[in-house]
């Protein structure tokens, strides 16, 4: 078996293991699946996995989702959505969530008119 073939088989096995872990509720695996989908251009699936992990309480997913919504790199900017997501992360006591929320508030992003 050549090296390239062996690497491909290992990647397929790793993916299958990750997929099963994500489907069984492992939040870290769900975030990892989301990142794989987003990086490969399958944004709808990536956002689906991120939203599910965030809804299940993954702070890592909340931060990743908030950053995606704020950046607009893979979807339209959604500053109110990013602000809400960072607020949820901050409410868990997560330092990064607090920093992201503070930055959004400082810049006035997602606050709406007259805020």
mmCIF file of N, CA and C in Angstrom:
data_model
loop_
_atom_site.group_PDB
_atom_site.id
_atom_site.type_symbol
_atom_site.label_atom_id
_atom_site.label_comp_id
_atom_site.label_asym_id
_atom_site.label_seq_id
_atom_site.Cartn_x
_atom_site.Cartn_y
_atom_site.Cartn_z
ATOM 1 N N UNK A 1 0.855 -1.172 0.000
ATOM 2 C CA UNK A 1 0.000 0.000 0.000
ATOM 3 C C UNK A 1 0.902 1.235 0.000
ATOM 4 N N UNK A 2 0.626 2.154 -0.937
ATOM 5 C CA UNK A 2 1.466 3.350 -0.999
ATOM 6 C C UNK A 2 1.059 4.353 0.075
ATOM 7 N N UNK A 3 1.939 5.294 0.333
ATOM 8 C CA UNK A 3 1.734 6.269 1.399
ATOM 9 C C UNK A 3 0.489 7.121 1.173
ATOM 10 N N UNK A 4 0.284 7.554 -0.066
ATOM 11 C CA UNK A 4 -0.876 8.398 -0.375
ATOM 12 C C UNK A 4 -2.179 7.649 -0.109
ATOM 13 N N UNK A 5 -2.228 6.392 -0.520
ATOM 14 C CA UNK A 5 -3.428 5.582 -0.301
ATOM 15 C C UNK A 5 -3.670 5.388 1.199
ATOM 16 N N UNK A 6 -2.600 5.129 1.939
ATOM 17 C CA UNK A 6 -2.715 4.950 3.381
ATOM 18 C C UNK A 6 -3.203 6.206 4.081
ATOM 19 N N UNK A 7 -2.712 7.351 3.642
ATOM 20 C CA UNK A 7 -3.155 8.626 4.227
ATOM 21 C C UNK A 7 -4.632 8.869 3.938
ATOM 22 N N UNK A 8 -5.050 8.546 2.716
ATOM 23 C CA UNK A 8 -6.454 8.732 2.347
ATOM 24 C C UNK A 8 -7.356 7.840 3.203
ATOM 25 N N UNK A 9 -6.944 6.591 3.396
ATOM 26 C CA UNK A 9 -7.719 5.682 4.241
ATOM 27 C C UNK A 9 -7.802 6.193 5.674
ATOM 28 N N UNK A 10 -6.697 6.719 6.180
ATOM 29 C CA UNK A 10 -6.691 7.252 7.541
ATOM 30 C C UNK A 10 -7.626 8.451 7.652
ATOM 31 N N UNK A 11 -7.609 9.330 6.654
ATOM 32 C CA UNK A 11 -8.511 10.486 6.658
ATOM 33 C C UNK A 11 -9.965 10.048 6.636
ATOM 34 N N UNK A 12 -10.273 9.033 5.839
ATOM 35 C CA UNK A 12 -11.642 8.523 5.775
ATOM 36 C C UNK A 12 -12.062 7.922 7.112
ATOM 37 N N UNK A 13 -11.163 7.198 7.758
ATOM 38 C CA UNK A 13 -11.466 6.623 9.067
ATOM 39 C C UNK A 13 -11.648 7.723 10.109
ATOM 40 N N UNK A 14 -10.774 8.734 10.072
ATOM 41 C CA UNK A 14 -10.889 9.859 10.997
ATOM 42 C C UNK A 14 -12.218 10.573 10.809
ATOM 43 N N UNK A 15 -12.610 10.777 9.543
ATOM 44 C CA UNK A 15 -13.873 11.449 9.251
ATOM 45 C C UNK A 15 -15.038 10.622 9.783
ATOM 46 N N UNK A 16 -15.015 9.321 9.550
ATOM 47 C CA UNK A 16 -16.100 8.453 10.011
ATOM 48 C C UNK A 16 -16.212 8.483 11.532
ATOM 49 N N UNK A 17 -15.081 8.461 12.210
ATOM 50 C CA UNK A 17 -15.077 8.523 13.673
ATOM 51 C C UNK A 17 -15.634 9.859 14.153
ATOM 52 N N UNK A 18 -15.205 10.936 13.524
ATOM 53 C CA UNK A 18 -15.683 12.273 13.875
ATOM 54 C C UNK A 18 -17.177 12.394 13.623
ATOM 55 N N UNK A 19 -17.630 11.897 12.487
ATOM 56 C CA UNK A 19 -19.048 11.950 12.120
ATOM 57 C C UNK A 19 -19.901 11.233 13.169
ATOM 58 N N UNK A 20 -19.484 10.039 13.557
ATOM 59 C CA UNK A 20 -20.237 9.274 14.553
ATOM 60 C C UNK A 20 -20.261 9.994 15.895
ATOM 61 N N UNK A 21 -19.141 10.564 16.291
ATOM 62 C CA UNK A 21 -19.090 11.303 17.555
ATOM 63 C C UNK A 21 -20.012 12.518 17.506
ATOM 64 N N UNK A 22 -20.009 13.227 16.395
ATOM 65 C CA UNK A 22 -20.873 14.405 16.244
ATOM 66 C C UNK A 22 -22.345 14.004 16.279
ATOM 67 N N UNK A 23 -22.683 12.950 15.570
ATOM 68 C CA UNK A 23 -24.077 12.484 15.538
ATOM 69 C C UNK A 23 -24.554 11.998 16.904
ATOM 70 N N UNK A 24 -23.625 11.510 17.715
ATOM 71 C CA UNK A 24 -24.013 11.008 19.035
ATOM 72 C C UNK A 24 -24.023 12.110 20.095
ATOM 73 N N UNK A 25 -23.737 13.356 19.682
ATOM 74 C CA UNK A 25 -23.882 14.483 20.593
ATOM 75 C C UNK A 25 -22.607 15.093 21.128
ATOM 76 N N UNK A 26 -21.450 14.613 20.721
ATOM 77 C CA UNK A 26 -20.182 15.182 21.180
ATOM 78 C C UNK A 26 -20.046 16.601 20.621
ATOM 79 N N UNK A 27 -20.076 17.597 21.508
ATOM 80 C CA UNK A 27 -20.079 18.993 21.059
ATOM 81 C C UNK A 27 -18.785 19.385 20.366
ATOM 82 N N UNK A 28 -17.654 18.908 20.857
ATOM 83 C CA UNK A 28 -16.382 19.196 20.197
ATOM 84 C C UNK A 28 -16.346 18.632 18.791
ATOM 85 N N UNK A 29 -16.898 17.439 18.624
ATOM 86 C CA UNK A 29 -16.957 16.823 17.296
ATOM 87 C C UNK A 29 -17.893 17.601 16.381
ATOM 88 N N UNK A 30 -18.983 18.115 16.930
ATOM 89 C CA UNK A 30 -19.904 18.921 16.118
ATOM 90 C C UNK A 30 -19.221 20.191 15.615
ATOM 91 N N UNK A 31 -18.454 20.823 16.481
ATOM 92 C CA UNK A 31 -17.730 22.030 16.070
ATOM 93 C C UNK A 31 -16.682 21.671 15.020
ATOM 94 N N UNK A 32 -15.999 20.565 15.215
ATOM 95 C CA UNK A 32 -14.994 20.123 14.238
ATOM 96 C C UNK A 32 -15.643 19.827 12.888
ATOM 97 N N UNK A 33 -16.817 19.196 12.894
ATOM 98 C CA UNK A 33 -17.538 18.932 11.640
ATOM 99 C C UNK A 33 -17.927 20.255 10.985
ATOM 100 N N UNK A 34 -18.395 21.188 11.786
ATOM 101 C CA UNK A 34 -18.778 22.497 11.252
ATOM 102 C C UNK A 34 -17.596 23.152 10.559
ATOM 103 N N UNK A 35 -16.448 23.115 11.191
ATOM 104 C CA UNK A 35 -15.254 23.735 10.600
ATOM 105 C C UNK A 35 -14.864 23.051 9.296
ATOM 106 N N UNK A 36 -14.953 21.729 9.272
ATOM 107 C CA UNK A 36 -14.631 21.010 8.027
ATOM 108 C C UNK A 36 -15.561 21.442 6.899
ATOM 109 N N UNK A 37 -16.846 21.513 7.204
ATOM 110 C CA UNK A 37 -17.799 21.924 6.176
ATOM 111 C C UNK A 37 -17.552 23.364 5.735
ATOM 112 N N UNK A 38 -17.341 24.259 6.679
ATOM 113 C CA UNK A 38 -17.110 25.661 6.329
ATOM 114 C C UNK A 38 -15.852 25.820 5.485
ATOM 115 N N UNK A 39 -14.793 25.136 5.864
ATOM 116 C CA UNK A 39 -13.532 25.244 5.126
ATOM 117 C C UNK A 39 -13.618 24.647 3.727
ATOM 118 N N UNK A 40 -14.541 23.704 3.536
ATOM 119 C CA UNK A 40 -14.683 23.087 2.213
ATOM 120 C C UNK A 40 -15.736 23.790 1.361
ATOM 121 N N UNK A 41 -16.297 24.898 1.870
ATOM 122 C CA UNK A 41 -17.269 25.662 1.103
ATOM 123 C C UNK A 41 -18.703 25.193 1.254
ATOM 124 N N UNK A 42 -18.951 24.235 2.125
ATOM 125 C CA UNK A 42 -20.313 23.736 2.349
ATOM 126 C C UNK A 42 -20.903 24.485 3.548
ATOM 127 N N UNK A 43 -21.159 25.766 3.305
ATOM 128 C CA UNK A 43 -21.503 26.662 4.409
ATOM 129 C C UNK A 43 -22.830 26.321 5.073
ATOM 130 N N UNK A 44 -23.830 25.915 4.323
ATOM 131 C CA UNK A 44 -25.126 25.604 4.935
ATOM 132 C C UNK A 44 -24.971 24.493 5.970
ATOM 133 N N UNK A 45 -24.242 23.451 5.610
ATOM 134 C CA UNK A 45 -24.017 22.351 6.559
ATOM 135 C C UNK A 45 -23.141 22.803 7.720
ATOM 136 N N UNK A 46 -22.145 23.619 7.423
ATOM 137 C CA UNK A 46 -21.275 24.115 8.480
ATOM 138 C C UNK A 46 -22.037 24.929 9.506
ATOM 139 N N UNK A 47 -22.885 25.830 9.028
ATOM 140 C CA UNK A 47 -23.674 26.647 9.946
ATOM 141 C C UNK A 47 -24.682 25.800 10.710
ATOM 142 N N UNK A 48 -25.218 24.774 10.075
ATOM 143 C CA UNK A 48 -26.153 23.870 10.756
ATOM 144 C C UNK A 48 -25.471 23.221 11.958
ATOM 145 N N UNK A 49 -24.272 22.674 11.739
ATOM 146 C CA UNK A 49 -23.548 22.036 12.836
ATOM 147 C C UNK A 49 -23.179 23.051 13.920
ATOM 148 N N UNK A 50 -22.751 24.253 13.523
ATOM 149 C CA UNK A 50 -22.404 25.275 14.519
ATOM 150 C C UNK A 50 -23.612 25.665 15.352
ATOM 151 N N UNK A 51 -24.740 25.898 14.685
ATOM 152 C CA UNK A 51 -25.952 26.301 15.409
ATOM 153 C C UNK A 51 -26.415 25.208 16.373
ATOM 154 N N UNK A 52 -26.339 23.956 15.939
ATOM 155 C CA UNK A 52 -26.740 22.849 16.817
ATOM 156 C C UNK A 52 -25.833 22.758 18.036
ATOM 157 N N UNK A 53 -24.534 22.880 17.826
ATOM 158 C CA UNK A 53 -23.593 22.807 18.947
ATOM 159 C C UNK A 53 -23.771 24.006 19.877
ATOM 160 N N UNK A 54 -24.007 25.179 19.307
ATOM 161 C CA UNK A 54 -24.231 26.376 20.122
ATOM 162 C C UNK A 54 -25.510 26.225 20.947
ATOM 163 N N UNK A 55 -26.565 25.727 20.325
ATOM 164 C CA UNK A 55 -27.833 25.537 21.028
ATOM 165 C C UNK A 55 -27.704 24.508 22.153
ATOM 166 N N UNK A 56 -26.779 23.572 21.987
ATOM 167 C CA UNK A 56 -26.554 22.547 23.009
ATOM 168 C C UNK A 56 -25.609 23.019 24.111
ATOM 169 N N UNK A 57 -25.111 24.250 23.989
ATOM 170 C CA UNK A 57 -24.302 24.824 25.054
ATOM 171 C C UNK A 57 -22.808 24.889 24.825
ATOM 172 N N UNK A 58 -22.351 24.650 23.609
ATOM 173 C CA UNK A 58 -20.916 24.727 23.329
ATOM 174 C C UNK A 58 -20.474 26.181 23.198
ATOM 175 N N UNK A 59 -19.642 26.628 24.132
ATOM 176 C CA UNK A 59 -19.115 27.992 24.063
ATOM 177 C C UNK A 59 -18.216 28.133 22.839
ATOM 178 N N UNK A 60 -17.459 27.085 22.525
ATOM 179 C CA UNK A 60 -16.605 27.102 21.335
ATOM 180 C C UNK A 60 -17.450 27.352 20.082
ATOM 181 N N UNK A 61 -18.607 26.711 20.008
ATOM 182 C CA UNK A 61 -19.499 26.907 18.866
ATOM 183 C C UNK A 61 -20.088 28.313 18.871
ATOM 184 N N UNK A 62 -20.453 28.811 20.034
ATOM 185 C CA UNK A 62 -20.981 30.175 20.125
ATOM 186 C C UNK A 62 -19.964 31.182 19.605
ATOM 187 N N UNK A 63 -18.721 31.033 20.030
ATOM 188 C CA UNK A 63 -17.677 31.956 19.582
ATOM 189 C C UNK A 63 -17.445 31.845 18.081
ATOM 190 N N UNK A 64 -17.366 30.626 17.577
ATOM 191 C CA UNK A 64 -17.144 30.431 16.139
ATOM 192 C C UNK A 64 -18.308 30.991 15.334
ATOM 193 N N UNK A 65 -19.528 30.741 15.791
ATOM 194 C CA UNK A 65 -20.708 31.242 15.089
ATOM 195 C C UNK A 65 -20.739 32.765 15.117
ATOM 196 N N UNK A 66 -20.496 33.349 16.267
ATOM 197 C CA UNK A 66 -20.477 34.803 16.372
ATOM 198 C C UNK A 66 -19.444 35.434 15.454
ATOM 199 N N UNK A 67 -18.276 34.829 15.404
ATOM 200 C CA UNK A 67 -17.216 35.360 14.529
ATOM 201 C C UNK A 67 -17.592 35.238 13.059
ATOM 202 N N UNK A 68 -18.224 34.138 12.691
ATOM 203 C CA UNK A 68 -18.674 33.969 11.304
ATOM 204 C C UNK A 68 -19.737 35.009 10.958
ATOM 205 N N UNK A 69 -20.688 35.212 11.847
ATOM 206 C CA UNK A 69 -21.760 36.176 11.592
ATOM 207 C C UNK A 69 -21.216 37.598 11.510
ATOM 208 N N UNK A 70 -20.241 37.906 12.353
ATOM 209 C CA UNK A 70 -19.658 39.252 12.343
ATOM 210 C C UNK A 70 -18.810 39.494 11.100
ATOM 211 N N UNK A 71 -18.025 38.509 10.706
ATOM 212 C CA UNK A 71 -17.065 38.722 9.614
ATOM 213 C C UNK A 71 -17.730 38.842 8.253
ATOM 214 N N UNK A 72 -18.780 38.084 8.036
ATOM 215 C CA UNK A 72 -19.422 38.101 6.726
ATOM 216 C C UNK A 72 -18.610 37.415 5.649
ATOM 217 N N UNK A 73 -17.596 36.665 6.020
ATOM 218 C CA UNK A 73 -16.737 36.008 5.030
ATOM 219 C C UNK A 73 -17.453 34.869 4.312
ATOM 220 N N UNK A 74 -18.306 34.136 5.036
ATOM 221 C CA UNK A 74 -18.985 32.988 4.425
ATOM 222 C C UNK A 74 -20.494 33.162 4.363
ATOM 223 N N UNK A 75 -20.973 34.255 4.895
ATOM 224 C CA UNK A 75 -22.397 34.569 4.891
ATOM 225 C C UNK A 75 -22.516 36.083 5.000
ATOM 226 N N UNK A 76 -23.708 36.589 4.807
ATOM 227 C CA UNK A 76 -23.905 38.037 4.955
ATOM 228 C C UNK A 76 -23.641 38.435 6.408
ATOM 229 N N UNK A 77 -23.063 39.631 6.599
ATOM 230 C CA UNK A 77 -22.868 40.127 7.962
ATOM 231 C C UNK A 77 -24.197 40.108 8.699
ATOM 232 N N UNK A 78 -24.155 39.673 9.925
ATOM 233 C CA UNK A 78 -25.327 39.700 10.799
ATOM 234 C C UNK A 78 -24.850 40.191 12.159
ATOM 235 N N UNK A 79 -24.674 41.508 12.258
ATOM 236 C CA UNK A 79 -24.158 42.070 13.500
ATOM 237 C C UNK A 79 -25.094 41.831 14.688
ATOM 238 N N UNK A 80 -26.423 42.005 14.533
ATOM 239 C CA UNK A 80 -27.297 41.698 15.675
ATOM 240 C C UNK A 80 -27.193 40.227 16.103
ATOM 241 N N UNK A 81 -27.102 39.324 15.130
ATOM 242 C CA UNK A 81 -26.954 37.902 15.453
ATOM 243 C C UNK A 81 -25.637 37.615 16.148
ATOM 244 N N UNK A 82 -24.565 38.253 15.675
ATOM 245 C CA UNK A 82 -23.251 38.079 16.304
ATOM 246 C C UNK A 82 -23.272 38.619 17.729
ATOM 247 N N UNK A 83 -23.878 39.784 17.913
ATOM 248 C CA UNK A 83 -23.959 40.386 19.246
ATOM 249 C C UNK A 83 -24.700 39.461 20.205
ATOM 250 N N UNK A 84 -25.824 38.927 19.769
ATOM 251 C CA UNK A 84 -26.619 38.013 20.601
ATOM 252 C C UNK A 84 -25.814 36.758 20.943
ATOM 253 N N UNK A 85 -25.104 36.232 19.961
ATOM 254 C CA UNK A 85 -24.314 35.022 20.163
ATOM 255 C C UNK A 85 -23.166 35.274 21.134
ATOM 256 N N UNK A 86 -22.472 36.393 20.973
ATOM 257 C CA UNK A 86 -21.386 36.726 21.898
ATOM 258 C C UNK A 86 -21.922 36.994 23.304
ATOM 259 N N UNK A 87 -23.097 37.597 23.391
ATOM 260 C CA UNK A 87 -23.699 37.847 24.708
ATOM 261 C C UNK A 87 -23.968 36.513 25.420
ATOM 262 N N UNK A 88 -24.486 35.548 24.671
ATOM 263 C CA UNK A 88 -24.748 34.226 25.248
ATOM 264 C C UNK A 88 -23.451 33.590 25.732
ATOM 265 N N UNK A 89 -22.387 33.694 24.934
ATOM 266 C CA UNK A 89 -21.084 33.150 25.345
ATOM 267 C C UNK A 89 -20.570 33.876 26.584
ATOM 268 N N UNK A 90 -20.719 35.195 26.613
ATOM 269 C CA UNK A 90 -20.246 35.981 27.757
ATOM 270 C C UNK A 90 -21.013 35.622 29.027
ATOM 271 N N UNK A 91 -22.297 35.334 28.888
ATOM 272 C CA UNK A 91 -23.117 34.997 30.053
ATOM 273 C C UNK A 91 -22.698 33.686 30.708
ATOM 274 N N UNK A 92 -21.930 32.863 30.005
ATOM 275 C CA UNK A 92 -21.400 31.633 30.610
ATOM 276 C C UNK A 92 -20.167 31.930 31.453
ATOM 277 N N UNK A 93 -19.654 33.160 31.353
ATOM 278 C CA UNK A 93 -18.444 33.539 32.066
ATOM 279 C C UNK A 93 -17.182 33.352 31.245
ATOM 280 N N UNK A 94 -17.336 32.988 29.974
ATOM 281 C CA UNK A 94 -16.178 32.765 29.114
ATOM 282 C C UNK A 94 -15.480 34.089 28.812
ATOM 283 N N UNK A 95 -14.166 34.129 29.045
ATOM 284 C CA UNK A 95 -13.396 35.362 28.855
ATOM 285 C C UNK A 95 -13.414 35.827 27.405
ATOM 286 N N UNK A 96 -13.249 34.902 26.465
ATOM 287 C CA UNK A 96 -13.260 35.285 25.048
ATOM 288 C C UNK A 96 -14.630 35.818 24.652
ATOM 289 N N UNK A 97 -15.684 35.210 25.176
ATOM 290 C CA UNK A 97 -17.033 35.701 24.902
ATOM 291 C C UNK A 97 -17.220 37.116 25.426
ATOM 292 N N UNK A 98 -16.690 37.379 26.623
ATOM 293 C CA UNK A 98 -16.770 38.727 27.203
ATOM 294 C C UNK A 98 -16.020 39.736 26.344
ATOM 295 N N UNK A 99 -14.840 39.355 25.877
ATOM 296 C CA UNK A 99 -14.038 40.260 25.035
ATOM 297 C C UNK A 99 -14.725 40.545 23.707
ATOM 298 N N UNK A 100 -15.262 39.501 23.085
ATOM 299 C CA UNK A 100 -15.954 39.688 21.801
ATOM 300 C C UNK A 100 -17.175 40.585 21.982
ATOM 301 N N UNK A 101 -17.930 40.357 23.052
ATOM 302 C CA UNK A 101 -19.100 41.186 23.331
ATOM 303 C C UNK A 101 -18.684 42.633 23.580
ATOM 304 N N UNK A 102 -17.649 42.829 24.383
ATOM 305 C CA UNK A 102 -17.177 44.185 24.685
ATOM 306 C C UNK A 102 -16.755 44.915 23.417
ATOM 307 N N UNK A 103 -16.062 44.219 22.529
ATOM 308 C CA UNK A 103 -15.631 44.850 21.279
ATOM 309 C C UNK A 103 -16.827 45.259 20.425
ATOM 310 N N UNK A 104 -17.813 44.365 20.319
ATOM 311 C CA UNK A 104 -19.012 44.693 19.534
ATOM 312 C C UNK A 104 -19.713 45.917 20.126
ATOM 313 N N UNK A 105 -19.852 45.943 21.445
ATOM 314 C CA UNK A 105 -20.517 47.071 22.102
ATOM 315 C C UNK A 105 -19.714 48.357 21.937
ATOM 316 N N UNK A 106 -18.402 48.272 22.090
ATOM 317 C CA UNK A 106 -17.542 49.441 21.937
ATOM 318 C C UNK A 106 -17.673 50.038 20.540
ATOM 319 N N UNK A 107 -17.720 49.169 19.531
ATOM 320 C CA UNK A 107 -17.827 49.626 18.143
ATOM 321 C C UNK A 107 -19.262 49.954 17.736
ATOM 322 N N UNK A 108 -20.209 49.620 18.594
ATOM 323 C CA UNK A 108 -21.611 49.890 18.293
ATOM 324 C C UNK A 108 -22.196 48.960 17.247
ATOM 325 N N UNK A 109 -21.594 47.797 17.058
ATOM 326 C CA UNK A 109 -22.064 46.861 16.038
ATOM 327 C C UNK A 109 -23.224 46.029 16.566
ATOM 328 N N UNK A 110 -24.301 45.987 15.800
ATOM 329 C CA UNK A 110 -25.447 45.162 16.140
ATOM 330 C C UNK A 110 -26.422 45.793 17.098
ATOM 331 N N UNK A 111 -26.210 47.052 17.438
ATOM 332 C CA UNK A 111 -27.071 47.706 18.413
ATOM 333 C C UNK A 111 -28.327 48.306 17.803
ATOM 334 N N UNK A 112 -28.302 48.567 16.532
ATOM 335 C CA UNK A 112 -29.467 49.161 15.885
ATOM 336 C C UNK A 112 -29.465 50.669 16.013
ATOM 337 N N UNK A 113 -30.372 51.317 15.307
ATOM 338 C CA UNK A 113 -30.426 52.785 15.319
ATOM 339 C C UNK A 113 -30.815 53.331 16.692
ATOM 340 N N UNK A 114 -30.137 54.392 17.075
ATOM 341 C CA UNK A 114 -30.459 55.094 18.312
ATOM 342 C C UNK A 114 -30.018 54.389 19.580
ATOM 343 N N UNK A 115 -29.255 53.316 19.449
ATOM 344 C CA UNK A 115 -28.855 52.557 20.649
ATOM 345 C C UNK A 115 -27.716 53.231 21.373
#
